[in-house]
CSV table of C-alpha atoms and ligand atoms in Angstrom, one decimal:
chain,number,residue,atom,x,y,z
A,337,UNK,CA,0.1,23.3,18.8
A,338,UNK,CA,-3.4,24.7,18.5
A,339,UNK,CA,-6.3,22.3,19.2
A,340,UNK,CA,-6.4,20.0,16.2
A,341,UNK,CA,-9.7,19.5,14.4
A,342,UNK,CA,-8.6,16.5,12.2
A,343,UNK,CA,-6.0,14.0,13.4
A,344,UNK,CA,-4.5,11.3,11.2
A,345,UNK,CA,-2.7,8.6,13.2
A,346,UNK,CA,-0.4,6.1,11.4
A,347,UNK,CA,0.7,3.0,13.4
A,348,UNK,CA,3.3,0.4,12.7
A,349,UNK,CA,4.6,-2.8,14.3
A,350,UNK,CA,6.0,-0.9,17.3
A,351,UNK,CA,2.5,-0.3,18.8
A,352,UNK,CA,2.0,-4.0,19.0
A,353,UNK,CA,5.5,-4.9,20.2
A,354,UNK,CA,4.6,-4.7,24.0
A,355,UNK,CA,1.7,-7.0,23.3
A,356,UNK,CA,4.3,-9.6,22.3
A,357,UNK,CA,4.0,-9.4,18.5
A,358,UNK,CA,7.5,-9.2,17.0
A,359,UNK,CA,8.3,-6.1,14.9
A,360,UNK,CA,10.0,-6.5,11.6
A,361,UNK,CA,13.1,-4.9,12.9
A,362,UNK,CA,13.3,-7.1,16.0
A,363,UNK,CA,12.8,-10.1,13.9
A,364,UNK,CA,15.5,-8.5,11.8
A,365,UNK,CA,13.1,-8.7,8.9
A,366,UNK,CA,14.1,-12.3,8.5
A,367,UNK,CA,11.8,-15.3,9.0
A,368,UNK,CA,13.1,-18.9,8.6
A,369,UNK,CA,16.1,-17.4,6.8
A,370,UNK,CA,13.9,-15.5,4.3
A,371,UNK,CA,13.9,-11.7,4.3
A,372,UNK,CA,10.4,-10.5,4.8
A,373,UNK,CA,10.6,-8.8,1.4
A,374,UNK,CA,11.1,-12.3,-0.2
A,375,UNK,CA,8.3,-14.1,1.8
A,376,UNK,CA,5.8,-11.2,1.7
A,377,UNK,CA,5.7,-10.9,-2.2
A,378,UNK,CA,3.5,-12.4,-4.9
A,379,UNK,CA,6.6,-14.0,-6.4
A,380,UNK,CA,7.4,-15.6,-3.1
A,381,UNK,CA,3.9,-16.9,-2.8
A,382,UNK,CA,3.9,-18.3,-6.4
A,383,UNK,CA,7.3,-19.9,-5.8
A,384,UNK,CA,6.5,-21.6,-2.5
A,385,UNK,CA,2.8,-21.2,-1.4
A,386,UNK,CA,3.3,-23.8,1.4
A,387,UNK,CA,6.1,-21.7,3.0
A,388,UNK,CA,4.1,-18.4,2.7
A,389,UNK,CA,0.9,-20.0,4.0
A,390,UNK,CA,2.9,-21.4,7.0
A,391,UNK,CA,4.4,-17.9,7.6
A,392,UNK,CA,0.9,-16.4,7.8
A,393,UNK,CA,-0.8,-19.4,9.6
A,394,UNK,CA,1.7,-19.0,12.4
A,395,UNK,CA,1.1,-15.3,12.7
A,396,UNK,CA,-2.7,-15.7,12.4
A,397,UNK,CA,-2.7,-18.4,15.1
A,398,UNK,CA,-0.5,-16.2,17.4
A,399,UNK,CA,-3.2,-13.5,17.5
A,400,UNK,CA,-5.3,-15.5,20.0
A,401,UNK,CA,-2.3,-15.6,22.4
A,402,UNK,CA,-1.8,-11.8,22.6
A,403,UNK,CA,-3.8,-8.9,24.0
A,404,UNK,CA,-4.1,-5.2,23.1
A,405,UNK,CA,-1.9,-3.0,25.2
A,406,UNK,CA,-2.3,0.4,26.9
A,407,UNK,CA,-1.4,2.2,23.6
A,408,UNK,CA,-4.2,0.4,21.6
A,409,UNK,CA,-6.7,1.1,24.4
A,410,UNK,CA,-5.7,4.8,24.6
A,411,UNK,CA,-6.4,5.2,20.9
A,412,UNK,CA,-9.8,3.6,21.4
A,413,UNK,CA,-10.5,6.0,24.2
A,414,UNK,CA,-9.4,8.9,22.0
A,415,UNK,CA,-11.7,7.9,19.2
A,416,UNK,CA,-14.6,7.8,21.7
A,417,UNK,CA,-13.9,11.2,23.3
A,418,UNK,CA,-12.3,13.3,20.6
A,419,UNK,CA,-14.8,15.9,19.3
A,420,UNK,CA,-13.0,16.4,15.9
A,421,UNK,CA,-12.3,14.0,13.0
A,422,UNK,CA,-10.0,11.1,13.6
A,423,UNK,CA,-8.5,8.8,10.9
A,424,UNK,CA,-6.6,5.7,12.2
A,425,UNK,CA,-4.6,4.0,9.6
A,426,UNK,CA,-2.3,1.0,10.4
A,427,UNK,CA,0.4,-0.9,8.6
A,428,UNK,CA,-0.2,-3.7,11.0
A,429,UNK,CA,-2.1,-6.8,10.0
A,430,UNK,CA,-3.1,-7.8,13.5
A,431,UNK,CA,-6.5,-7.0,15.1
A,432,UNK,CA,-5.3,-5.4,18.3
A,433,UNK,CA,-6.6,-1.9,17.4
A,434,UNK,CA,-10.1,-3.3,17.1
A,435,UNK,CA,-9.7,-5.3,20.3
A,436,UNK,CA,-8.4,-2.2,22.0
A,437,UNK,CA,-11.7,-0.4,21.1
A,438,UNK,CA,-11.0,1.4,17.8
A,439,UNK,CA,-13.5,1.1,15.0
A,440,UNK,CA,-13.2,1.9,11.2
A,441,UNK,CA,-9.5,1.1,11.3
A,442,UNK,CA,-7.9,1.4,7.9
A,443,UNK,CA,-5.6,-1.6,7.4
A,444,UNK,CA,-3.6,-0.3,4.4
A,445,UNK,CA,-1.5,-3.5,4.3
A,446,UNK,CA,-4.4,-6.0,4.8
A,447,UNK,CA,-5.3,-8.2,7.8
A,448,UNK,CA,-4.3,-11.6,9.0
A,449,UNK,CA,-7.9,-12.5,9.8
A,450,UNK,CA,-9.0,-11.9,6.2
A,451,UNK,CA,-8.5,-14.0,3.0
A,452,UNK,CA,-9.5,-13.7,-0.7
A,453,UNK,CA,-9.7,-16.0,-3.7
A,454,UNK,CA,-7.3,-15.4,-6.5
A,455,UNK,CA,-9.8,-17.1,-8.9
A,456,UNK,CA,-13.0,-15.3,-8.0
A,457,UNK,CA,-11.9,-12.4,-5.7
A,458,UNK,CA,-14.4,-13.4,-3.0
A,459,UNK,CA,-13.2,-12.1,0.4
A,460,UNK,CA,-14.0,-13.6,3.8
A,461,UNK,CA,-13.0,-13.7,7.5
A,462,UNK,CA,-10.3,-16.4,7.9
A,463,UNK,CA,-9.4,-17.6,11.4
A,464,UNK,CA,-8.0,-21.1,10.7
A,465,UNK,CA,-5.0,-22.2,8.7
A,466,UNK,CA,-4.8,-22.0,4.9
A,467,UNK,CA,-2.9,-24.4,2.6
A,468,UNK,CA,-2.2,-24.6,-1.1
A,469,UNK,CA,-5.1,-27.0,-1.4
A,470,UNK,CA,-7.7,-25.1,0.6
A,471,UNK,CA,-10.8,-24.6,-1.6
A,472,UNK,CA,-12.4,-21.1,-2.0
A,473,UNK,CA,-15.7,-21.1,0.0
A,474,UNK,CA,-17.4,-19.4,-2.9
A,475,UNK,CA,-16.1,-20.9,-6.2
A,476,UNK,CA,-14.5,-24.0,-4.6
A,477,UNK,CA,-11.2,-23.5,-6.6
A,478,UNK,CA,-8.6,-25.5,-4.7
A,479,UNK,CA,-5.6,-23.3,-3.9
A,480,UNK,CA,-7.6,-20.2,-4.8
A,481,UNK,CA,-7.4,-18.7,-1.3
A,482,UNK,CA,-4.5,-16.4,-0.3
A,483,UNK,CA,-3.9,-14.2,2.8
A,484,UNK,CA,-5.5,-10.8,2.4
A,485,UNK,CA,-2.2,-9.1,2.9
A,486,UNK,CA,-0.6,-6.4,0.8
A,487,UNK,CA,2.7,-7.8,-0.2
A,488,UNK,CA,5.8,-5.9,-1.4
A,489,UNK,CA,5.1,-4.7,-4.9
A,490,UNK,CA,1.3,-4.7,-4.4
A,491,UNK,CA,-0.7,-1.5,-4.0
A,492,UNK,CA,-1.8,-0.7,-0.4
A,493,UNK,CA,-5.5,-0.5,0.3
A,494,UNK,CA,-7.6,2.7,0.4
A,495,UNK,CA,-4.7,4.9,-0.8
A,496,UNK,CA,-7.0,7.6,-2.3
A,497,UNK,CA,-8.9,7.9,1.0
A,498,UNK,CA,-5.6,8.0,2.9
A,499,UNK,CA,-4.0,10.6,0.8
A,500,UNK,CA,-7.2,12.8,1.1
A,501,UNK,CA,-7.1,12.4,4.9
A,502,UNK,CA,-3.4,13.2,5.2
A,503,UNK,CA,-3.8,16.3,3.0
A,504,UNK,CA,-6.7,17.6,5.0
A,505,UNK,CA,-5.6,16.9,8.6
A,506,UNK,CA,-4.0,19.5,10.8
A,507,UNK,CA,-2.2,16.9,13.0
A,508,UNK,CA,-0.3,13.8,11.7
A,509,UNK,CA,0.9,11.4,14.4
A,510,UNK,CA,3.2,8.4,13.5
A,511,UNK,CA,3.4,5.7,16.2
A,512,UNK,CA,5.7,2.7,16.3
A,513,UNK,CA,7.0,2.7,12.7
A,514,UNK,CA,10.5,2.7,11.4
A,515,UNK,CA,9.5,4.7,8.3
A,516,UNK,CA,11.2,2.1,6.1
A,517,UNK,CA,8.3,1.1,3.9
A,518,UNK,CA,6.6,3.3,1.3
A,519,UNK,CA,4.1,4.7,0.6
A,520,UNK,CA,3.3,4.9,4.3
A,521,UNK,CA,6.7,6.4,5.0
A,522,UNK,CA,5.9,9.2,2.7
A,523,UNK,CA,2.7,10.4,4.6
A,524,UNK,CA,4.6,12.7,6.9
A,525,UNK,CA,6.0,14.6,3.9
A,526,UNK,CA,2.6,14.9,2.4
A,527,UNK,CA,1.1,16.1,5.7
A,528,UNK,CA,3.9,18.8,6.0
A,529,UNK,CA,3.2,19.9,2.4
A,530,UNK,CA,-0.4,20.7,3.5
A,531,UNK,CA,0.7,22.5,6.7
A,532,UNK,CA,-0.2,19.8,9.2
A,533,UNK,CA,1.7,19.6,12.5
A,534,UNK,CA,3.6,16.3,12.7
A,535,UNK,CA,4.5,14.3,15.8
A,536,UNK,CA,6.4,11.0,16.0
A,537,UNK,CA,5.9,8.6,19.0
A,538,UNK,CA,8.5,5.8,18.7
A,539,UNK,CA,10.9,3.7,20.8
A,540,UNK,CA,13.8,5.4,19.1
A,541,UNK,CA,14.6,7.7,16.2
A,542,UNK,CA,13.1,6.3,13.0
A,543,UNK,CA,14.3,6.8,9.4
A,544,UNK,CA,11.8,9.6,9.1
A,545,UNK,CA,12.3,11.4,12.5
A,546,UNK,CA,13.9,14.5,11.0
A,547,UNK,CA,10.7,15.2,9.0
A,548,UNK,CA,8.6,15.5,12.2
A,549,UNK,CA,8.0,18.8,14.0
A,550,UNK,CA,8.3,16.9,17.3
A,551,UNK,CA,9.6,13.3,18.0
A,552,UNK,CA,9.2,11.7,21.4
A,553,UNK,CA,11.0,8.5,22.1
A,554,UNK,CA,10.0,5.8,24.5
A,555,UNK,CA,7.6,2.8,24.7
A,556,UNK,CA,4.2,3.2,23.1
A,557,UNK,CA,2.5,2.1,26.3
A,558,UNK,CA,3.8,5.2,28.0
A,559,UNK,CA,3.9,7.8,25.2
A,560,UNK,CA,0.5,7.1,23.7
A,561,UNK,CA,-1.7,7.3,26.8
A,562,UNK,CA,0.2,10.5,27.8
A,563,UNK,CA,-0.4,12.0,24.4
A,564,UNK,CA,-4.1,11.0,24.3
A,565,UNK,CA,-4.5,12.6,27.8
A,566,UNK,CA,-3.0,15.9,26.5
A,567,UNK,CA,-5.3,15.9,23.5
A,568,UNK,CA,-8.4,15.2,25.6
A,569,UNK,CA,-7.6,17.6,28.4
B,942,BV8,C1,4.1,-0.4,-3.4
B,942,BV8,C2,2.3,-6.8,5.1
B,942,BV8,C3,3.7,0.2,-5.6
B,942,BV8,C4,3.2,-8.0,5.0
B,942,BV8,C5,3.9,-5.1,4.5
B,942,BV8,C6,12.8,1.7,-2.9
B,942,BV8,C7,12.5,3.0,-2.4
B,942,BV8,C8,11.2,3.2,-2.0
B,942,BV8,C9,10.2,2.3,-2.1
B,942,BV8,C10,10.5,1.0,-2.6
B,942,BV8,C11,11.8,0.7,-3.0
B,942,BV8,N1,11.9,-0.6,-3.4
B,942,BV8,C12,10.6,-1.1,-3.3
B,942,BV8,C13,9.8,-0.1,-2.8
B,942,BV8,C14,8.4,-0.2,-2.6
B,942,BV8,C15,8.2,-1.0,-1.3
B,942,BV8,C16,9.0,-0.5,-0.2
B,942,BV8,O1,8.8,0.5,0.4
B,942,BV8,N2,10.1,-1.3,0.1
B,942,BV8,C17,11.0,-1.0,1.2
B,942,BV8,C18,11.6,-2.2,1.8
B,942,BV8,C19,12.1,-0.1,0.6
B,942,BV8,N3,6.8,-0.8,-0.9
B,942,BV8,C20,5.9,-1.6,-1.5
B,942,BV8,O2,6.1,-2.6,-2.2
B,942,BV8,C21,4.4,-1.2,-1.2
B,942,BV8,N4,3.7,-1.2,-2.4
B,942,BV8,O3,5.0,0.4,-3.3
B,942,BV8,O4,3.3,-0.5,-4.5
B,942,BV8,C22,2.6,0.0,-6.6
B,942,BV8,C23,2.3,1.1,-7.4
B,942,BV8,C24,1.3,0.9,-8.4
B,942,BV8,C25,0.7,-0.3,-8.5
B,942,BV8,C26,1.1,-1.4,-7.8
B,942,BV8,C27,2.1,-1.2,-6.8
B,942,BV8,C28,3.8,-2.3,-0.3
B,942,BV8,C29,4.4,-2.3,1.0
B,942,BV8,C30,3.6,-3.2,1.9
B,942,BV8,C31,4.3,-4.4,2.2
B,942,BV8,N5,3.6,-5.2,3.3
B,942,BV8,N6,3.1,-5.7,5.5
B,942,BV8,C32,3.2,-8.6,6.4
B,942,BV8,O5,3.0,-7.9,7.4
B,942,BV8,O6,3.5,-9.8,6.4
B,942,BV8,S1,5.1,-4.0,5.0
B,942,BV8,C33,5.5,-4.5,6.6
B,942,BV8,O7,6.8,-4.0,6.9
B,942,BV8,C34,4.6,-3.8,7.6
B,942,BV8,O8,3.3,-3.7,7.2
B,942,BV8,C35,5.2,-2.4,7.8
B,942,BV8,O9,4.8,-1.5,6.8
B,942,BV8,C36,6.7,-2.7,7.4
B,942,BV8,C37,7.4,-2.7,8.7
B,942,BV8,O10,7.4,-1.4,9.1
B,942,BV8,P1,7.0,-1.1,10.6
B,942,BV8,O11,5.6,-1.3,10.9
B,942,BV8,O12,7.6,0.3,10.8
B,942,BV8,O13,7.8,-2.1,11.5
B,942,BV8,P2,9.4,-2.1,11.8
B,942,BV8,O14,9.7,-3.4,12.4
B,942,BV8,O15,10.1,-1.7,10.5
B,942,BV8,O16,9.6,-0.9,12.8
B,942,BV8,C38,9.1,-1.0,14.1
B,942,BV8,C39,9.3,0.4,14.8
B,942,BV8,O17,8.7,0.3,16.1
B,942,BV8,C40,10.8,0.7,15.0
B,942,BV8,O18,11.0,2.0,14.6
B,942,BV8,C41,11.0,0.5,16.5
B,942,BV8,O19,11.9,1.4,17.0
B,942,BV8,C42,9.6,0.8,17.0
B,942,BV8,N7,9.3,0.1,18.3
B,942,BV8,C43,9.7,-1.1,18.7
B,942,BV8,N8,9.1,-1.4,19.9
B,942,BV8,C44,8.4,-0.3,20.3
B,942,BV8,C45,8.5,0.7,19.2
B,942,BV8,N9,7.9,1.9,19.3
B,942,BV8,C46,7.2,2.1,20.4
B,942,BV8,N10,7.1,1.3,21.5
B,942,BV8,C47,7.7,0.1,21.4
B,942,BV8,N11,7.5,-0.8,22.5
């Protein structure tokens, strides 16, 4: 692999697993007997806003009990030292990349620490619990606020910017994702179409492993710092 000039890194729940945040697979994709695909949907929210607010309140509150791990920190170090262009996109809704030193992180599936109003579209940082009666801080509509999370069936954020980055990169690295959810799972195919080298760093073979030029399997806290050292050396 010649020295890359533009690297795109896609991360998933596996990069936060060793910080103590359950992945979707470990949780078996089920929460309180509801498959994630049911709870994390606009229909699920409309049907039972109390249940969905509780699902996100618990995860938002848990953020203050976890720390970024060596993999997050290594990516922060890479961004500081890498001379070329680096695009970091995550499917994760936690803030561990930022707390690990990364900036300009693209949260294509939204963020736990953000909320928006379904009545006036105002967006704000949200650290405390939300409920079906919480008023919007801007238009005061009770029940207007919802978690700023991209649910199943909703369009992920910054897709045009992401597709442009994946098409122009010469190295695409996927870290800690099962390759189960689209359109993120399709990025490796797009990268290959535009002649990028592709590398997977994951605990085990993912659904997309065969699409990568190289796949290394092991914990992110070991694989990611090793890979970053190889790029910076
Ligand atoms: C859209 C926010 C269209 C919620 C999330 C049939 C075929 C193809 C697609 C579809 C289909 N049916 C429906 C769809 C579309 C759907 C989809 O892909 N469904 C899947 C289930 C088939 N996608 C969507 O709905 C997307 N939107 O398509 O919109 C559209 C078009 C026009 C206009 C409007 C709309 C939106 C998807 C986003 C959903 N929101 N997150 C929340 O977090 O609460 S998805 C959520 O699940 C995560 O964000 C993440 O993306 C996904 C879980 O994936 P991973 O991050 O990979 O986590 P997972 O647990 O699966 O895997 C963890 C991996 O880590 C494992 O491989 C494991 O081995 C590894 N690991 C574990 N420990 C470690 C480790 N690796 C390293 N070290 C370790 N220690």
